[in-house]
PDB file of C-alpha atoms in Angstrom:
ATOM      1  CA  UNK A 137     -24.400  17.747  10.828  1.00 73.00           C
ATOM      2  CA  UNK A 138     -22.699  21.183  12.185  1.00 77.00           C
ATOM      3  CA  UNK A 139     -20.643  21.308  15.473  1.00 76.00           C
ATOM      4  CA  UNK A 140     -22.520  22.846  18.014  1.00 82.00           C
ATOM      5  CA  UNK A 141     -19.479  24.774  19.451  1.00 86.00           C
ATOM      6  CA  UNK A 142     -18.604  26.690  15.623  1.00 85.00           C
ATOM      7  CA  UNK A 143     -20.914  26.962  12.767  1.00 82.00           C
ATOM      8  CA  UNK A 144     -18.075  26.894  10.467  1.00 85.00           C
ATOM      9  CA  UNK A 145     -17.879  23.211  10.935  1.00 78.00           C
ATOM     10  CA  UNK A 146     -19.157  20.286  10.445  1.00 75.00           C
ATOM     11  CA  UNK A 147     -18.950  16.561  10.928  1.00 69.00           C
ATOM     12  CA  UNK A 148     -19.521  14.001   8.078  1.00 63.00           C
ATOM     13  CA  UNK A 149     -19.318  10.834  10.531  1.00 62.00           C
ATOM     14  CA  UNK A 150     -21.433   9.947  13.117  1.00 65.00           C
ATOM     15  CA  UNK A 151     -19.586  10.154  16.518  1.00 67.00           C
ATOM     16  CA  UNK A 152     -21.428   6.540  17.508  1.00 70.00           C
ATOM     17  CA  UNK A 153     -19.674   5.063  13.933  1.00 71.00           C
ATOM     18  CA  UNK A 154     -16.247   5.537  14.921  1.00 71.00           C
ATOM     19  CA  UNK A 155     -16.984   2.439  17.393  1.00 72.00           C
ATOM     20  CA  UNK A 156     -17.857  -0.168  14.952  1.00 75.00           C
ATOM     21  CA  UNK A 157     -14.066  -0.100  14.509  1.00 72.00           C
ATOM     22  CA  UNK A 158     -13.545  -1.239  18.061  1.00 70.00           C
ATOM     23  CA  UNK A 159     -16.884  -3.904  17.480  1.00 73.00           C
ATOM     24  CA  UNK A 160     -15.189  -5.332  14.346  1.00 71.00           C
ATOM     25  CA  UNK A 161     -11.211  -5.562  15.945  1.00 67.00           C
ATOM     26  CA  UNK A 162     -12.313  -6.140  19.312  1.00 66.00           C
ATOM     27  CA  UNK A 163     -11.263  -9.377  18.976  1.00 68.00           C
ATOM     28  CA  UNK A 164      -8.307  -9.853  16.595  1.00 70.00           C
ATOM     29  CA  UNK A 165      -5.901  -8.048  19.691  1.00 69.00           C
ATOM     30  CA  UNK A 166      -7.127  -4.574  19.416  1.00 69.00           C
ATOM     31  CA  UNK A 167      -5.769  -4.900  23.550  1.00 72.00           C
ATOM     32  CA  UNK A 168      -2.973  -6.953  22.636  1.00 78.00           C
ATOM     33  CA  UNK A 169       0.152  -4.591  23.034  1.00 81.00           C
ATOM     34  CA  UNK A 170       2.190  -6.513  20.674  1.00 84.00           C
ATOM     35  CA  UNK A 171      -0.571  -5.472  17.618  1.00 82.00           C
ATOM     36  CA  UNK A 172       0.042  -2.311  15.658  1.00 84.00           C
ATOM     37  CA  UNK A 173      -1.999  -0.258  15.249  1.00 84.00           C
ATOM     38  CA  UNK A 174      -1.925   0.691  12.137  1.00 84.00           C
ATOM     39  CA  UNK A 175      -4.979   3.641  10.944  1.00 85.00           C
ATOM     40  CA  UNK A 176      -5.630   4.710   7.370  1.00 85.00           C
ATOM     41  CA  UNK A 177      -7.665   7.483   6.626  1.00 86.00           C
ATOM     42  CA  UNK A 178      -8.940   9.431   3.535  1.00 85.00           C
ATOM     43  CA  UNK A 179      -7.870  13.013   3.620  1.00 86.00           C
ATOM     44  CA  UNK A 180     -11.014  14.607   3.502  1.00 82.00           C
ATOM     45  CA  UNK A 181     -12.078  12.377   7.141  1.00 81.00           C
ATOM     46  CA  UNK A 182      -8.089  13.075   8.885  1.00 85.00           C
ATOM     47  CA  UNK A 183      -8.934  15.773  10.802  1.00 80.00           C
ATOM     48  CA  UNK A 184     -12.485  14.317  12.615  1.00 78.00           C
ATOM     49  CA  UNK A 185     -10.397  10.552  12.926  1.00 82.00           C
ATOM     50  CA  UNK A 186      -7.539  11.793  13.944  1.00 84.00           C
ATOM     51  CA  UNK A 187      -9.154  14.097  16.650  1.00 84.00           C
ATOM     52  CA  UNK A 188     -12.239  12.562  18.016  1.00 82.00           C
ATOM     53  CA  UNK A 189     -11.405   8.818  17.206  1.00 84.00           C
ATOM     54  CA  UNK A 190      -8.253   9.257  19.841  1.00 87.00           C
ATOM     55  CA  UNK A 191     -10.375  10.824  21.965  1.00 87.00           C
ATOM     56  CA  UNK A 192     -12.503   8.332  22.276  1.00 84.00           C
ATOM     57  CA  UNK A 193     -10.458   5.793  22.568  1.00 85.00           C
ATOM     58  CA  UNK A 194      -9.219   7.199  25.150  1.00 88.00           C
ATOM     59  CA  UNK A 195     -12.252   7.510  26.851  1.00 86.00           C
ATOM     60  CA  UNK A 196     -12.859   3.761  26.888  1.00 81.00           C
ATOM     61  CA  UNK A 197      -8.818   3.132  27.804  1.00 82.00           C
ATOM     62  CA  UNK A 198      -8.253   1.513  24.655  1.00 83.00           C
ATOM     63  CA  UNK A 199      -5.033   1.984  22.949  1.00 85.00           C
ATOM     64  CA  UNK A 200      -4.142   4.576  20.113  1.00 88.00           C
ATOM     65  CA  UNK A 201      -3.120   3.964  16.853  1.00 88.00           C
ATOM     66  CA  UNK A 202       1.352   3.253  16.328  1.00 88.00           C
ATOM     67  CA  UNK A 203       0.745   4.585  12.844  1.00 86.00           C
ATOM     68  CA  UNK A 204      -1.791   6.920  10.865  1.00 87.00           C
ATOM     69  CA  UNK A 205      -1.387   7.175   7.194  1.00 85.00           C
ATOM     70  CA  UNK A 206      -3.235   9.844   5.347  1.00 88.00           C
ATOM     71  CA  UNK A 207      -3.719   8.976   1.702  1.00 86.00           C
ATOM     72  CA  UNK A 208      -4.710  10.980  -1.268  1.00 86.00           C
ATOM     73  CA  UNK A 209      -7.599  10.943  -3.749  1.00 86.00           C
ATOM     74  CA  UNK A 210      -7.339   9.077  -6.576  1.00 83.00           C
ATOM     75  CA  UNK A 211      -8.718  10.789 -10.565  1.00 88.00           C
ATOM     76  CA  UNK A 212      -9.743   8.582 -13.350  1.00 88.00           C
ATOM     77  CA  UNK A 213      -8.165   9.863 -16.514  1.00 84.00           C
ATOM     78  CA  UNK A 214      -7.834  13.618 -14.664  1.00 84.00           C
ATOM     79  CA  UNK A 215     -11.592  13.196 -13.458  1.00 87.00           C
ATOM     80  CA  UNK A 216     -13.747  12.546 -10.148  1.00 84.00           C
ATOM     81  CA  UNK A 217     -14.812   8.851  -9.978  1.00 83.00           C
ATOM     82  CA  UNK A 218     -18.747   9.040 -10.891  1.00 81.00           C
ATOM     83  CA  UNK A 219     -21.288   6.845 -12.034  1.00 84.00           C
ATOM     84  CA  UNK A 220     -22.804   9.538 -13.912  1.00 87.00           C
ATOM     85  CA  UNK A 221     -19.472   9.937 -15.724  1.00 86.00           C
ATOM     86  CA  UNK A 222     -19.405   6.367 -15.818  1.00 88.00           C
ATOM     87  CA  UNK A 223     -15.996   6.284 -15.020  1.00 88.00           C
ATOM     88  CA  UNK A 224     -16.022   4.163 -11.766  1.00 89.00           C
ATOM     89  CA  UNK A 225     -12.964   1.366 -11.992  1.00 88.00           C
ATOM     90  CA  UNK A 226     -13.912  -2.025 -11.227  1.00 90.00           C
ATOM     91  CA  UNK A 227     -11.016  -3.392  -9.248  1.00 89.00           C
ATOM     92  CA  UNK A 228     -12.120  -7.169  -9.417  1.00 94.00           C
ATOM     93  CA  UNK A 229     -12.524  -6.266 -13.698  1.00 93.00           C
ATOM     94  CA  UNK A 230      -8.666  -4.727 -13.740  1.00 92.00           C
ATOM     95  CA  UNK A 231      -7.113  -7.776 -11.195  1.00 93.00           C
ATOM     96  CA  UNK A 232      -9.172 -10.346 -13.827  1.00 94.00           C
ATOM     97  CA  UNK A 233      -7.250  -8.329 -16.739  1.00 92.00           C
ATOM     98  CA  UNK A 234      -3.691  -7.617 -15.382  1.00 87.00           C
ATOM     99  CA  UNK A 235      -3.116  -9.291 -11.839  1.00 86.00           C
ATOM    100  CA  UNK A 236      -3.315  -8.104  -8.533  1.00 89.00           C
ATOM    101  CA  UNK A 237       0.301  -7.397  -8.001  1.00 84.00           C
ATOM    102  CA  UNK A 238       0.460  -5.551 -11.291  1.00 85.00           C
ATOM    103  CA  UNK A 239      -2.443  -3.311 -10.040  1.00 88.00           C
ATOM    104  CA  UNK A 240      -0.490  -2.947  -6.823  1.00 84.00           C
ATOM    105  CA  UNK A 241       2.693  -2.221  -8.585  1.00 81.00           C
ATOM    106  CA  UNK A 242       1.128   0.735 -10.988  1.00 83.00           C
ATOM    107  CA  UNK A 243      -0.712   1.922  -7.341  1.00 82.00           C
ATOM    108  CA  UNK A 244       2.825   2.112  -5.774  1.00 78.00           C
ATOM    109  CA  UNK A 245       4.773   3.347  -8.465  1.00 79.00           C
ATOM    110  CA  UNK A 246       2.400   6.292  -9.752  1.00 79.00           C
ATOM    111  CA  UNK A 247       0.967   7.612  -6.414  1.00 78.00           C
ATOM    112  CA  UNK A 248       2.962   7.910  -3.113  1.00 76.00           C
ATOM    113  CA  UNK A 249       1.799   7.728  -0.152  1.00 75.00           C
ATOM    114  CA  UNK A 250      -0.790  10.602   0.986  1.00 80.00           C
ATOM    115  CA  UNK A 251      -0.193  11.913  -2.539  1.00 84.00           C
ATOM    116  CA  UNK A 252      -3.063  12.197  -5.071  1.00 88.00           C
ATOM    117  CA  UNK A 253      -3.054  10.284  -8.437  1.00 87.00           C
ATOM    118  CA  UNK A 254      -4.381   9.613 -11.193  1.00 90.00           C
ATOM    119  CA  UNK A 255      -5.515   6.363 -12.403  1.00 88.00           C
ATOM    120  CA  UNK A 256      -5.592   4.762 -15.628  1.00 88.00           C
ATOM    121  CA  UNK A 257      -6.445   1.546 -17.110  1.00 88.00           C
ATOM    122  CA  UNK A 258      -4.197   2.785 -20.468  1.00 89.00           C
ATOM    123  CA  UNK A 259      -1.718   3.719 -18.227  1.00 88.00           C
ATOM    124  CA  UNK A 260      -1.049  -0.014 -16.289  1.00 88.00           C
ATOM    125  CA  UNK A 261      -1.667  -1.180 -19.195  1.00 88.00           C
ATOM    126  CA  UNK A 262       1.768   0.122 -20.450  1.00 88.00           C
ATOM    127  CA  UNK A 263       3.431  -0.259 -17.123  1.00 84.00           C
ATOM    128  CA  UNK A 264       2.588  -3.580 -17.353  1.00 80.00           C
ATOM    129  CA  UNK A 265       3.957  -4.040 -20.466  1.00 82.00           C
ATOM    130  CA  UNK A 266       7.313  -2.071 -20.435  1.00 80.00           C
ATOM    131  CA  UNK A 267       8.356  -2.642 -16.470  1.00 74.00           C
ATOM    132  CA  UNK A 268       6.934  -6.069 -15.771  1.00 71.00           C
ATOM    133  CA  UNK A 269       7.045  -8.501 -19.022  1.00 73.00           C
ATOM    134  CA  UNK A 270       9.587  -5.824 -20.628  1.00 70.00           C
ATOM    135  CA  UNK A 271      12.146  -5.145 -18.269  1.00 69.00           C
ATOM    136  CA  UNK A 272      11.546  -8.307 -15.088  1.00 69.00           C
ATOM    137  CA  UNK A 273       9.736 -10.604 -17.265  1.00 72.00           C
ATOM    138  CA  UNK A 274      12.583 -10.147 -20.159  1.00 74.00           C
ATOM    139  CA  UNK A 275      15.506 -10.303 -17.372  1.00 73.00           C
ATOM    140  CA  UNK A 276      14.132 -13.686 -15.936  1.00 75.00           C
ATOM    141  CA  UNK A 277      13.680 -14.670 -19.775  1.00 76.00           C
ATOM    142  CA  UNK A 278      17.628 -13.812 -20.603  1.00 77.00           C
ATOM    143  CA  UNK A 279      18.620 -15.716 -17.262  1.00 75.00           C
ATOM    144  CA  UNK A 280      16.940 -19.121 -17.854  1.00 79.00           C
ATOM    145  CA  UNK A 281      18.113 -19.493 -21.475  1.00 81.00           C
ATOM    146  CA  UNK A 282      21.522 -18.561 -20.231  1.00 75.00           C
ATOM    147  CA  UNK A 283      21.498 -21.464 -17.948  1.00 74.00           C
ATOM    148  CA  UNK A 284      20.014 -23.986 -19.981  1.00 78.00           C
ATOM    149  CA  UNK A 285      22.806 -22.857 -22.770  1.00 78.00           C
ATOM    150  CA  UNK A 286      25.670 -23.355 -20.241  1.00 72.00           C
ATOM    151  CA  UNK A 287      23.909 -26.223 -18.545  1.00 73.00           C
ATOM    152  CA  UNK A 288      23.640 -24.216 -14.939  1.00 69.00           C
ATOM    153  CA  UNK A 289      21.062 -25.929 -13.041  1.00 70.00           C
ATOM    154  CA  UNK A 290      19.817 -25.003  -9.430  1.00 65.00           C
ATOM    155  CA  UNK A 291      21.639 -27.227  -6.798  1.00 61.00           C
ATOM    156  CA  UNK A 292      21.238 -26.721  -3.485  1.00 59.00           C
ATOM    157  CA  UNK A 293      21.208 -23.528  -1.916  1.00 53.00           C
ATOM    158  CA  UNK A 294      23.834 -24.395   1.106  1.00 60.00           C
ATOM    159  CA  UNK A 295      25.116 -22.262   3.636  1.00 63.00           C
ATOM    160  CA  UNK A 296      27.785 -20.513   2.275  1.00 61.00           C
ATOM    161  CA  UNK A 297      25.627 -19.529  -0.830  1.00 55.00           C
ATOM    162  CA  UNK A 298      23.211 -18.048   1.969  1.00 57.00           C
ATOM    163  CA  UNK A 299      25.626 -16.312   4.079  1.00 63.00           C
ATOM    164  CA  UNK A 300      26.697 -14.511   0.842  1.00 57.00           C
ATOM    165  CA  UNK A 301      23.373 -13.509  -0.260  1.00 54.00           C
ATOM    166  CA  UNK A 302      22.872 -12.367   3.417  1.00 59.00           C
ATOM    167  CA  UNK A 303      25.804 -10.075   3.399  1.00 62.00           C
ATOM    168  CA  UNK A 304      24.932  -9.276  -0.313  1.00 57.00           C
ATOM    169  CA  UNK A 305      21.452  -8.488  -0.796  1.00 54.00           C
ATOM    170  CA  UNK A 306      19.173  -9.377   2.214  1.00 53.00           C
ATOM    171  CA  UNK A 307      19.962  -6.898   4.730  1.00 59.00           C
ATOM    172  CA  UNK A 308      20.026  -4.197   1.649  1.00 61.00           C
ATOM    173  CA  UNK A 309      15.950  -5.810   0.915  1.00 56.00           C
ATOM    174  CA  UNK A 310      15.226  -5.762   4.611  1.00 57.00           C
ATOM    175  CA  UNK A 311      16.214  -2.460   5.335  1.00 63.00           C
ATOM    176  CA  UNK A 312      14.832  -0.940   2.340  1.00 58.00           C
ATOM    177  CA  UNK A 313      11.713  -2.389   3.384  1.00 55.00           C
ATOM    178  CA  UNK A 314      11.572  -1.297   7.108  1.00 58.00           C
ATOM    179  CA  UNK A 315      12.554   2.143   6.601  1.00 61.00           C
ATOM    180  CA  UNK A 316       9.812   2.160   3.606  1.00 56.00           C
ATOM    181  CA  UNK A 317       7.018   1.173   6.126  1.00 53.00           C
ATOM    182  CA  UNK A 318       8.246   3.663   9.258  1.00 56.00           C
ATOM    183  CA  UNK A 319       8.620   6.151   7.289  1.00 53.00           C
ATOM    184  CA  UNK A 320       4.882   5.581   4.727  1.00 56.00           C
ATOM    185  CA  UNK A 321       7.238   5.290   1.724  1.00 61.00           C
ATOM    186  CA  UNK A 322       5.336   2.362   0.592  1.00 58.00           C
ATOM    187  CA  UNK A 323       6.126   2.877  -2.840  1.00 58.00           C
ATOM    188  CA  UNK A 324      10.152   3.680  -2.005  1.00 61.00           C
ATOM    189  CA  UNK A 325      10.107   0.282  -0.330  1.00 57.00           C
ATOM    190  CA  UNK A 326       8.230  -1.877  -3.230  1.00 56.00           C
ATOM    191  CA  UNK A 327       9.930  -0.423  -6.160  1.00 58.00           C
ATOM    192  CA  UNK A 328      13.765   0.086  -4.613  1.00 56.00           C
ATOM    193  CA  UNK A 329      13.827  -4.163  -4.400  1.00 52.00           C
ATOM    194  CA  UNK A 330      14.275  -3.902  -8.428  1.00 51.00           C
ATOM    195  CA  UNK A 331      17.900  -1.867  -7.711  1.00 54.00           C
ATOM    196  CA  UNK A 332      19.240  -4.300  -5.390  1.00 45.00           C
ATOM    197  CA  UNK A 333      22.104  -6.019  -7.161  1.00 42.00           C
TER     198      UNK A 333
END
């Protein structure tokens, strides 16, 4: 739809379509001052949604988003997803084959927030095997075996142990996640938790 004030500019979304966001979300805290409004945009529509959408909200006295994340594009094995190419990924099938957390881990590991990224089921499989099963899974298996071998039982998580955990681990973990979310670096927050000793 060409814009009347500049023939070089077009709009791909009808102006009134954006109000569907308000229609859907008005009963779930859209006006509540305690609700964080996070607007996730594709980079191809960021200009329209970052200019017109806030103006529309202001015109009806609605709150503006607290944060806007602009995502990049995904390609599949180096190509744009296309039905004609037959390379469209079914996320439900990927989750059935690998697990939801494995897919999330792969996307966060391979594609920083806001950047373009390439998805490959083969890459997901390799990452799943090497990092999640081979790395984390192997660590859990070795620790469990040592606990059995030396008769270490879980016991109670008493107040003293809880304080040591808070001082040495929890504060770092919480800080990583807070920094990651506040700085739009979700993948760093997710991945850094593995570095905490």
